[in-house]
Amino acid sequence: MNEQPKPTADYASLSDEGKAAVQEKVKNALSQIRPYLQQDGGDVEYLDMTNEGVVIVRLKGHCGSCPHAMATLKQGIEQAIKRVIPEVKSVEKI
């Protein structure tokens, strides 16, 4: 049997309660990632989530100025979050 891929949830169509639940999941995921960043003198701060499903974060400490920050953001933080929260389309930093 071939399993059909799960459709990606649309964050914009969620109720306010649904959006709040997704944002809480994102914050929880970031709290699980945070210790790894802190080991290298960095950190990540959740700022917002757009209706398009883009999570906005601020990289802090060494992560804010590290030449590998984009790789950490996209290949580390974004992939970890998207794996467990399908409503997230991407993670961007300010």
PDB file of C-alpha atoms in Angstrom:
ATOM      1  CA  MET A   1       0.000   0.000   0.000  1.00  0.00           C
ATOM      2  CA  ASN A   2       1.226   3.451  -0.862  1.00  0.00           C
ATOM      3  CA  GLU A   3       0.651   5.993   1.850  1.00  0.00           C
ATOM      4  CA  GLN A   4      -0.436   9.394   0.708  1.00  0.00           C
ATOM      5  CA  PRO A   5       1.661  12.257   2.099  1.00  0.00           C
ATOM      6  CA  LYS A   6      -0.094  14.275   4.759  1.00  0.00           C
ATOM      7  CA  PRO A   7      -1.274  17.616   3.418  1.00  0.00           C
ATOM      8  CA  THR A   8       0.624  20.517   4.887  1.00  0.00           C
ATOM      9  CA  ALA A   9      -1.499  22.549   7.252  1.00  0.00           C
ATOM     10  CA  ASP A  10      -2.233  26.135   6.301  1.00  0.00           C
ATOM     11  CA  TYR A  11      -1.377  28.406   9.218  1.00  0.00           C
ATOM     12  CA  ALA A  12      -3.415  31.330   7.841  1.00  0.00           C
ATOM     13  CA  SER A  13      -6.626  29.278   7.920  1.00  0.00           C
ATOM     14  CA  LEU A  14      -6.296  28.335  11.598  1.00  0.00           C
ATOM     15  CA  SER A  15      -8.421  29.894  14.316  1.00  0.00           C
ATOM     16  CA  ASP A  16      -6.766  32.208  16.831  1.00  0.00           C
ATOM     17  CA  GLU A  17      -6.614  29.280  19.251  1.00  0.00           C
ATOM     18  CA  GLY A  18      -5.048  27.102  16.567  1.00  0.00           C
ATOM     19  CA  LYS A  19      -2.456  29.760  15.788  1.00  0.00           C
ATOM     20  CA  ALA A  20      -1.657  30.125  19.481  1.00  0.00           C
ATOM     21  CA  ALA A  21      -1.214  26.349  19.746  1.00  0.00           C
ATOM     22  CA  VAL A  22       1.185  26.301  16.786  1.00  0.00           C
ATOM     23  CA  GLN A  23       3.158  29.203  18.231  1.00  0.00           C
ATOM     24  CA  GLU A  24       3.428  27.352  21.543  1.00  0.00           C
ATOM     25  CA  LYS A  25       4.718  24.264  19.693  1.00  0.00           C
ATOM     26  CA  VAL A  26       7.325  26.447  17.957  1.00  0.00           C
ATOM     27  CA  LYS A  27       8.445  27.914  21.278  1.00  0.00           C
ATOM     28  CA  ASN A  28       8.705  24.411  22.766  1.00  0.00           C
ATOM     29  CA  ALA A  29      10.756  23.224  19.781  1.00  0.00           C
ATOM     30  CA  LEU A  30      13.079  26.211  20.164  1.00  0.00           C
ATOM     31  CA  SER A  31      13.504  25.437  23.863  1.00  0.00           C
ATOM     32  CA  GLN A  32      14.681  21.939  22.894  1.00  0.00           C
ATOM     33  CA  ILE A  33      17.173  23.350  20.365  1.00  0.00           C
ATOM     34  CA  ARG A  34      18.399  26.132  22.669  1.00  0.00           C
ATOM     35  CA  PRO A  35      20.820  24.031  24.795  1.00  0.00           C
ATOM     36  CA  TYR A  36      22.794  23.052  21.689  1.00  0.00           C
ATOM     37  CA  LEU A  37      23.148  26.695  20.675  1.00  0.00           C
ATOM     38  CA  GLN A  38      24.078  27.721  24.202  1.00  0.00           C
ATOM     39  CA  GLN A  39      26.911  25.171  24.240  1.00  0.00           C
ATOM     40  CA  ASP A  40      28.577  27.335  21.585  1.00  0.00           C
ATOM     41  CA  GLY A  41      27.739  30.644  23.274  1.00  0.00           C
ATOM     42  CA  GLY A  42      24.652  31.369  21.186  1.00  0.00           C
ATOM     43  CA  ASP A  43      20.909  31.440  21.600  1.00  0.00           C
ATOM     44  CA  VAL A  44      17.681  31.904  19.655  1.00  0.00           C
ATOM     45  CA  GLU A  45      14.695  34.080  20.525  1.00  0.00           C
ATOM     46  CA  TYR A  46      11.187  33.585  19.098  1.00  0.00           C
ATOM     47  CA  LEU A  47       9.737  36.867  17.849  1.00  0.00           C
ATOM     48  CA  ASP A  48       6.688  36.159  15.668  1.00  0.00           C
ATOM     49  CA  MET A  49       5.000  33.938  13.105  1.00  0.00           C
ATOM     50  CA  THR A  50       3.501  35.351   9.922  1.00  0.00           C
ATOM     51  CA  ASN A  51       0.213  34.237   8.365  1.00  0.00           C
ATOM     52  CA  GLU A  52       2.312  32.566   5.673  1.00  0.00           C
ATOM     53  CA  GLY A  53       3.790  30.218   8.285  1.00  0.00           C
ATOM     54  CA  VAL A  54       7.186  31.914   8.523  1.00  0.00           C
ATOM     55  CA  VAL A  55       8.717  31.877  11.998  1.00  0.00           C
ATOM     56  CA  ILE A  56      10.734  35.004  12.791  1.00  0.00           C
ATOM     57  CA  VAL A  57      13.607  34.596  15.254  1.00  0.00           C
ATOM     58  CA  ARG A  58      16.578  36.545  16.511  1.00  0.00           C
ATOM     59  CA  LEU A  59      19.908  34.774  16.791  1.00  0.00           C
ATOM     60  CA  LYS A  60      21.761  35.961  19.875  1.00  0.00           C
ATOM     61  CA  GLY A  61      25.230  35.691  21.344  1.00  0.00           C
ATOM     62  CA  HIS A  62      27.766  33.999  19.101  1.00  0.00           C
ATOM     63  CA  CYS A  63      24.983  32.853  16.779  1.00  0.00           C
ATOM     64  CA  GLY A  64      24.256  36.470  15.901  1.00  0.00           C
ATOM     65  CA  SER A  65      27.698  37.052  14.432  1.00  0.00           C
ATOM     66  CA  CYS A  66      28.810  33.553  13.451  1.00  0.00           C
ATOM     67  CA  PRO A  67      29.683  33.022   9.778  1.00  0.00           C
ATOM     68  CA  HIS A  68      27.762  29.720   9.976  1.00  0.00           C
ATOM     69  CA  ALA A  69      24.577  31.313  11.339  1.00  0.00           C
ATOM     70  CA  MET A  70      22.558  30.762   8.150  1.00  0.00           C
ATOM     71  CA  ALA A  71      23.498  27.066   8.074  1.00  0.00           C
ATOM     72  CA  THR A  72      22.508  26.760  11.739  1.00  0.00           C
ATOM     73  CA  LEU A  73      19.249  28.547  11.012  1.00  0.00           C
ATOM     74  CA  LYS A  74      18.241  26.619   7.896  1.00  0.00           C
ATOM     75  CA  GLN A  75      19.795  23.195   8.382  1.00  0.00           C
ATOM     76  CA  GLY A  76      19.438  23.048  12.143  1.00  0.00           C
ATOM     77  CA  ILE A  77      16.645  25.169  13.559  1.00  0.00           C
ATOM     78  CA  GLU A  78      14.338  25.255  10.537  1.00  0.00           C
ATOM     79  CA  GLN A  79      14.605  21.548   9.732  1.00  0.00           C
ATOM     80  CA  ALA A  80      14.029  20.539  13.362  1.00  0.00           C
ATOM     81  CA  ILE A  81      10.924  22.704  13.617  1.00  0.00           C
ATOM     82  CA  LYS A  82       9.464  21.775  10.219  1.00  0.00           C
ATOM     83  CA  ARG A  83       9.902  18.075  11.001  1.00  0.00           C
ATOM     84  CA  VAL A  84       7.430  18.292  13.909  1.00  0.00           C
ATOM     85  CA  ILE A  85       5.285  21.318  12.994  1.00  0.00           C
ATOM     86  CA  PRO A  86       3.949  21.097   9.412  1.00  0.00           C
ATOM     87  CA  GLU A  87       2.384  24.573   9.608  1.00  0.00           C
ATOM     88  CA  VAL A  88       5.866  26.111   9.554  1.00  0.00           C
ATOM     89  CA  LYS A  89       7.007  26.924   6.029  1.00  0.00           C
ATOM     90  CA  SER A  90      10.365  28.466   6.934  1.00  0.00           C
ATOM     91  CA  VAL A  91      12.356  30.124   9.706  1.00  0.00           C
ATOM     92  CA  GLU A  92      13.882  33.551   9.089  1.00  0.00           C
ATOM     93  CA  LYS A  93      16.072  35.742  11.264  1.00  0.00           C
ATOM     94  CA  ILE A  94      16.042  39.478  11.718  1.00  0.00           C
TER      95      ILE A  94
END
